[in-house]
Amino acid sequence: MRETRCLDLFAGSGGLGFEALSRYARQVTLIERDRGAADQLRRNVALLGSSAAEVIETDAVSWLQGPARPFDLVFLDPPFRKDLLPTVCTLLEQNGWLADGALIYLEREKEAEPPSLPVTWHLIKDKQAGQVCYQLYQRETHEDVA
């Protein structure tokens, strides 16, 4: 996890992003639309005294349509029943948000249809706990394609 650039796209409480910080991620970007949750994330970052974390209060889909910078690790835990994963996964891949070999952690409801994912993402782990499915994918590197 050292020196990893992480994106927590639907940050909520920030649990995934803060865990990455605790494991020495170089940078953690927390995207959260809800003002109250974003304010709490900012307070938590201030309490940690970390310059490696940034909180951006905005809609994830809109943010992904802006200028991209590549991330090594992306956490996707969107609100359930909103059908955001297909759009978000496409934007991450097409708009240059993923570094070669990036890891993508994806969480969804067990009952929900699996989203259509980019062909460059390869499943590494697939687990369930209660009503939640979670998968870990790795994006191909240029060497994989060649």
PDB file of N, CA and C in Angstrom, residues 35-94:
ATOM      1  N   ARG A  35     -23.118  16.784   2.037  1.00  0.00           N
ATOM      2  CA  ARG A  35     -22.391  17.855   2.735  1.00  0.00           C
ATOM      3  C   ARG A  35     -22.018  17.466   4.161  1.00  0.00           C
ATOM      4  N   GLY A  36     -22.954  16.893   4.902  1.00  0.00           N
ATOM      5  CA  GLY A  36     -22.667  16.506   6.285  1.00  0.00           C
ATOM      6  C   GLY A  36     -21.558  15.475   6.369  1.00  0.00           C
ATOM      7  N   ALA A  37     -21.614  14.482   5.497  1.00  0.00           N
ATOM      8  CA  ALA A  37     -20.576  13.446   5.483  1.00  0.00           C
ATOM      9  C   ALA A  37     -19.231  14.037   5.065  1.00  0.00           C
ATOM     10  N   ALA A  38     -19.242  14.926   4.066  1.00  0.00           N
ATOM     11  CA  ALA A  38     -17.996  15.557   3.614  1.00  0.00           C
ATOM     12  C   ALA A  38     -17.391  16.419   4.720  1.00  0.00           C
ATOM     13  N   ASP A  39     -18.236  17.147   5.449  1.00  0.00           N
ATOM     14  CA  ASP A  39     -17.737  17.951   6.575  1.00  0.00           C
ATOM     15  C   ASP A  39     -17.091  17.066   7.634  1.00  0.00           C
ATOM     16  N   GLN A  40     -17.713  15.930   7.924  1.00  0.00           N
ATOM     17  CA  GLN A  40     -17.137  15.012   8.913  1.00  0.00           C
ATOM     18  C   GLN A  40     -15.814  14.432   8.409  1.00  0.00           C
ATOM     19  N   LEU A  41     -15.753  14.124   7.129  1.00  0.00           N
ATOM     20  CA  LEU A  41     -14.492  13.643   6.552  1.00  0.00           C
ATOM     21  C   LEU A  41     -13.390  14.687   6.722  1.00  0.00           C
ATOM     22  N   ARG A  42     -13.714  15.958   6.463  1.00  0.00           N
ATOM     23  CA  ARG A  42     -12.722  17.032   6.627  1.00  0.00           C
ATOM     24  C   ARG A  42     -12.258  17.133   8.076  1.00  0.00           C
ATOM     25  N   ARG A  43     -13.196  17.024   9.012  1.00  0.00           N
ATOM     26  CA  ARG A  43     -12.817  17.064  10.434  1.00  0.00           C
ATOM     27  C   ARG A  43     -11.894  15.894  10.770  1.00  0.00           C
ATOM     28  N   ASN A  44     -12.208  14.721  10.255  1.00  0.00           N
ATOM     29  CA  ASN A  44     -11.376  13.548  10.531  1.00  0.00           C
ATOM     30  C   ASN A  44      -9.980  13.688   9.927  1.00  0.00           C
ATOM     31  N   VAL A  45      -9.897  14.241   8.727  1.00  0.00           N
ATOM     32  CA  VAL A  45      -8.590  14.483   8.103  1.00  0.00           C
ATOM     33  C   VAL A  45      -7.795  15.471   8.954  1.00  0.00           C
ATOM     34  N   ALA A  46      -8.465  16.530   9.439  1.00  0.00           N
ATOM     35  CA  ALA A  46      -7.789  17.515  10.287  1.00  0.00           C
ATOM     36  C   ALA A  46      -7.299  16.879  11.583  1.00  0.00           C
ATOM     37  N   LEU A  47      -8.121  16.025  12.188  1.00  0.00           N
ATOM     38  CA  LEU A  47      -7.708  15.334  13.416  1.00  0.00           C
ATOM     39  C   LEU A  47      -6.482  14.457  13.181  1.00  0.00           C
ATOM     40  N   LEU A  48      -6.421  13.842  12.022  1.00  0.00           N
ATOM     41  CA  LEU A  48      -5.270  13.003  11.685  1.00  0.00           C
ATOM     42  C   LEU A  48      -4.026  13.832  11.369  1.00  0.00           C
ATOM     43  N   GLY A  49      -4.256  15.091  11.004  1.00  0.00           N
ATOM     44  CA  GLY A  49      -3.136  15.948  10.635  1.00  0.00           C
ATOM     45  C   GLY A  49      -2.436  15.481   9.370  1.00  0.00           C
ATOM     46  N   SER A  50      -3.188  14.883   8.480  1.00  0.00           N
ATOM     47  CA  SER A  50      -2.596  14.307   7.272  1.00  0.00           C
ATOM     48  C   SER A  50      -2.695  15.264   6.090  1.00  0.00           C
ATOM     49  N   SER A  51      -1.567  15.485   5.448  1.00  0.00           N
ATOM     50  CA  SER A  51      -1.576  16.262   4.206  1.00  0.00           C
ATOM     51  C   SER A  51      -1.746  15.333   2.997  1.00  0.00           C
ATOM     52  N   ALA A  52      -1.831  14.031   3.253  1.00  0.00           N
ATOM     53  CA  ALA A  52      -1.961  13.052   2.168  1.00  0.00           C
ATOM     54  C   ALA A  52      -3.409  12.805   1.770  1.00  0.00           C
ATOM     55  N   ALA A  53      -4.359  13.382   2.511  1.00  0.00           N
ATOM     56  CA  ALA A  53      -5.778  13.148   2.214  1.00  0.00           C
ATOM     57  C   ALA A  53      -6.439  14.439   1.767  1.00  0.00           C
ATOM     58  N   GLU A  54      -7.293  14.310   0.768  1.00  0.00           N
ATOM     59  CA  GLU A  54      -8.104  15.449   0.336  1.00  0.00           C
ATOM     60  C   GLU A  54      -9.551  14.992   0.229  1.00  0.00           C
ATOM     61  N   VAL A  55     -10.451  15.875   0.655  1.00  0.00           N
ATOM     62  CA  VAL A  55     -11.886  15.612   0.585  1.00  0.00           C
ATOM     63  C   VAL A  55     -12.463  16.528  -0.476  1.00  0.00           C
ATOM     64  N   ILE A  56     -13.195  15.950  -1.406  1.00  0.00           N
ATOM     65  CA  ILE A  56     -13.850  16.728  -2.453  1.00  0.00           C
ATOM     66  C   ILE A  56     -15.342  16.466  -2.344  1.00  0.00           C
ATOM     67  N   GLU A  57     -16.077  17.531  -2.083  1.00  0.00           N
ATOM     68  CA  GLU A  57     -17.530  17.430  -1.935  1.00  0.00           C
ATOM     69  C   GLU A  57     -18.175  17.660  -3.298  1.00  0.00           C
ATOM     70  N   THR A  58     -18.562  16.566  -3.934  1.00  0.00           N
ATOM     71  CA  THR A  58     -19.164  16.649  -5.259  1.00  0.00           C
ATOM     72  C   THR A  58     -19.792  15.312  -5.620  1.00  0.00           C
ATOM     73  N   ASP A  59     -20.525  15.315  -6.691  1.00  0.00           N
ATOM     74  CA  ASP A  59     -21.112  14.100  -7.244  1.00  0.00           C
ATOM     75  C   ASP A  59     -20.023  13.308  -7.971  1.00  0.00           C
ATOM     76  N   ALA A  60     -19.922  12.024  -7.685  1.00  0.00           N
ATOM     77  CA  ALA A  60     -18.855  11.184  -8.241  1.00  0.00           C
ATOM     78  C   ALA A  60     -18.898  11.127  -9.766  1.00  0.00           C
ATOM     79  N   VAL A  61     -20.077  10.971 -10.337  1.00  0.00           N
ATOM     80  CA  VAL A  61     -20.186  10.858 -11.795  1.00  0.00           C
ATOM     81  C   VAL A  61     -19.721  12.154 -12.456  1.00  0.00           C
ATOM     82  N   SER A  62     -20.137  13.291 -11.934  1.00  0.00           N
ATOM     83  CA  SER A  62     -19.699  14.582 -12.487  1.00  0.00           C
ATOM     84  C   SER A  62     -18.190  14.740 -12.372  1.00  0.00           C
ATOM     85  N   TRP A  63     -17.646  14.375 -11.217  1.00  0.00           N
ATOM     86  CA  TRP A  63     -16.211  14.518 -10.982  1.00  0.00           C
ATOM     87  C   TRP A  63     -15.407  13.679 -11.969  1.00  0.00           C
ATOM     88  N   LEU A  64     -15.875  12.479 -12.259  1.00  0.00           N
ATOM     89  CA  LEU A  64     -15.164  11.595 -13.188  1.00  0.00           C
ATOM     90  C   LEU A  64     -15.190  12.101 -14.627  1.00  0.00           C
ATOM     91  N   GLN A  65     -16.034  13.076 -14.915  1.00  0.00           N
ATOM     92  CA  GLN A  65     -16.087  13.649 -16.255  1.00  0.00           C
ATOM     93  C   GLN A  65     -15.113  14.807 -16.407  1.00  0.00           C
ATOM     94  N   GLY A  66     -14.433  15.175 -15.318  1.00  0.00           N
ATOM     95  CA  GLY A  66     -13.445  16.245 -15.344  1.00  0.00           C
ATOM     96  C   GLY A  66     -12.061  15.728 -15.698  1.00  0.00           C
ATOM     97  N   PRO A  67     -11.050  16.611 -15.540  1.00  0.00           N
ATOM     98  CA  PRO A  67      -9.672  16.216 -15.853  1.00  0.00           C
ATOM     99  C   PRO A  67      -9.210  15.061 -14.965  1.00  0.00           C
ATOM    100  N   ALA A  68      -8.628  14.060 -15.583  1.00  0.00           N
ATOM    101  CA  ALA A  68      -8.250  12.839 -14.858  1.00  0.00           C
ATOM    102  C   ALA A  68      -6.804  12.878 -14.395  1.00  0.00           C
ATOM    103  N   ARG A  69      -6.557  12.159 -13.312  1.00  0.00           N
ATOM    104  CA  ARG A  69      -5.208  11.815 -12.872  1.00  0.00           C
ATOM    105  C   ARG A  69      -5.280  10.351 -12.451  1.00  0.00           C
ATOM    106  N   PRO A  70      -4.295   9.560 -12.788  1.00  0.00           N
ATOM    107  CA  PRO A  70      -4.400   8.116 -12.548  1.00  0.00           C
ATOM    108  C   PRO A  70      -4.242   7.731 -11.079  1.00  0.00           C
ATOM    109  N   PHE A  71      -5.045   6.755 -10.667  1.00  0.00           N
ATOM    110  CA  PHE A  71      -4.984   6.195  -9.318  1.00  0.00           C
ATOM    111  C   PHE A  71      -4.558   4.736  -9.407  1.00  0.00           C
ATOM    112  N   ASP A  72      -3.878   4.283  -8.347  1.00  0.00           N
ATOM    113  CA  ASP A  72      -3.399   2.902  -8.265  1.00  0.00           C
ATOM    114  C   ASP A  72      -4.410   1.973  -7.604  1.00  0.00           C
ATOM    115  N   LEU A  73      -5.266   2.548  -6.773  1.00  0.00           N
ATOM    116  CA  LEU A  73      -6.259   1.776  -6.025  1.00  0.00           C
ATOM    117  C   LEU A  73      -7.539   2.590  -5.951  1.00  0.00           C
ATOM    118  N   VAL A  74      -8.656   1.989  -6.350  1.00  0.00           N
ATOM    119  CA  VAL A  74      -9.950   2.679  -6.341  1.00  0.00           C
ATOM    120  C   VAL A  74     -10.937   1.846  -5.536  1.00  0.00           C
ATOM    121  N   PHE A  75     -11.613   2.520  -4.605  1.00  0.00           N
ATOM    122  CA  PHE A  75     -12.670   1.893  -3.817  1.00  0.00           C
ATOM    123  C   PHE A  75     -14.012   2.344  -4.371  1.00  0.00           C
ATOM    124  N   LEU A  76     -14.855   1.395  -4.756  1.00  0.00           N
ATOM    125  CA  LEU A  76     -16.194   1.689  -5.276  1.00  0.00           C
ATOM    126  C   LEU A  76     -17.227   1.016  -4.381  1.00  0.00           C
ATOM    127  N   ASP A  77     -17.854   1.799  -3.551  1.00  0.00           N
ATOM    128  CA  ASP A  77     -18.919   1.307  -2.673  1.00  0.00           C
ATOM    129  C   ASP A  77     -20.078   2.297  -2.761  1.00  0.00           C
ATOM    130  N   PRO A  78     -20.737   2.348  -3.941  1.00  0.00           N
ATOM    131  CA  PRO A  78     -21.798   3.340  -4.140  1.00  0.00           C
ATOM    132  C   PRO A  78     -23.051   2.988  -3.349  1.00  0.00           C
ATOM    133  N   PRO A  79     -23.930   3.982  -3.178  1.00  0.00           N
ATOM    134  CA  PRO A  79     -25.208   3.686  -2.520  1.00  0.00           C
ATOM    135  C   PRO A  79     -25.939   2.579  -3.283  1.00  0.00           C
ATOM    136  N   PHE A  80     -26.521   1.667  -2.551  1.00  0.00           N
ATOM    137  CA  PHE A  80     -27.255   0.570  -3.178  1.00  0.00           C
ATOM    138  C   PHE A  80     -28.512   1.097  -3.869  1.00  0.00           C
ATOM    139  N   ARG A  81     -28.966   0.352  -4.856  1.00  0.00           N
ATOM    140  CA  ARG A  81     -30.192   0.617  -5.620  1.00  0.00           C
ATOM    141  C   ARG A  81     -30.145   1.922  -6.427  1.00  0.00           C
ATOM    142  N   LYS A  82     -28.964   2.393  -6.747  1.00  0.00           N
ATOM    143  CA  LYS A  82     -28.833   3.605  -7.562  1.00  0.00           C
ATOM    144  C   LYS A  82     -28.294   3.297  -8.955  1.00  0.00           C
ATOM    145  N   ASP A  83     -27.843   2.058  -9.188  1.00  0.00           N
ATOM    146  CA  ASP A  83     -27.331   1.619 -10.486  1.00  0.00           C
ATOM    147  C   ASP A  83     -26.208   2.524 -11.012  1.00  0.00           C
ATOM    148  N   LEU A  84     -25.292   2.899 -10.128  1.00  0.00           N
ATOM    149  CA  LEU A  84     -24.196   3.792 -10.497  1.00  0.00           C
ATOM    150  C   LEU A  84     -22.962   3.062 -11.025  1.00  0.00           C
ATOM    151  N   LEU A  85     -22.813   1.799 -10.684  1.00  0.00           N
ATOM    152  CA  LEU A  85     -21.577   1.095 -11.034  1.00  0.00           C
ATOM    153  C   LEU A  85     -21.277   1.042 -12.535  1.00  0.00           C
ATOM    154  N   PRO A  86     -22.240   0.730 -13.413  1.00  0.00           N
ATOM    155  CA  PRO A  86     -21.889   0.673 -14.840  1.00  0.00           C
ATOM    156  C   PRO A  86     -21.312   1.992 -15.364  1.00  0.00           C
ATOM    157  N   THR A  87     -21.940   3.101 -15.016  1.00  0.00           N
ATOM    158  CA  THR A  87     -21.474   4.410 -15.474  1.00  0.00           C
ATOM    159  C   THR A  87     -20.114   4.738 -14.895  1.00  0.00           C
ATOM    160  N   VAL A  88     -19.963   4.539 -13.597  1.00  0.00           N
ATOM    161  CA  VAL A  88     -18.719   4.878 -12.910  1.00  0.00           C
ATOM    162  C   VAL A  88     -17.558   4.032 -13.443  1.00  0.00           C
ATOM    163  N   CYS A  89     -17.774   2.757 -13.627  1.00  0.00           N
ATOM    164  CA  CYS A  89     -16.708   1.878 -14.123  1.00  0.00           C
ATOM    165  C   CYS A  89     -16.275   2.278 -15.530  1.00  0.00           C
ATOM    166  N   THR A  90     -17.230   2.618 -16.367  1.00  0.00           N
ATOM    167  CA  THR A  90     -16.915   3.065 -17.726  1.00  0.00           C
ATOM    168  C   THR A  90     -16.110   4.355 -17.697  1.00  0.00           C
ATOM    169  N   LEU A  91     -16.534   5.322 -16.881  1.00  0.00           N
ATOM    170  CA  LEU A  91     -15.814   6.596 -16.797  1.00  0.00           C
ATOM    171  C   LEU A  91     -14.399   6.413 -16.258  1.00  0.00           C
ATOM    172  N   LEU A  92     -14.239   5.571 -15.255  1.00  0.00           N
ATOM    173  CA  LEU A  92     -12.897   5.312 -14.712  1.00  0.00           C
ATOM    174  C   LEU A  92     -11.967   4.797 -15.805  1.00  0.00           C
ATOM    175  N   GLU A  93     -12.453   3.863 -16.590  1.00  0.00           N
ATOM    176  CA  GLU A  93     -11.621   3.242 -17.629  1.00  0.00           C
ATOM    177  C   GLU A  93     -11.398   4.177 -18.814  1.00  0.00           C
ATOM    178  N   GLN A  94     -12.450   4.784 -19.316  1.00  0.00           N
ATOM    179  CA  GLN A  94     -12.349   5.569 -20.549  1.00  0.00           C
ATOM    180  C   GLN A  94     -11.682   6.924 -20.367  1.00  0.00           C
TER     181      GLN A  94
END
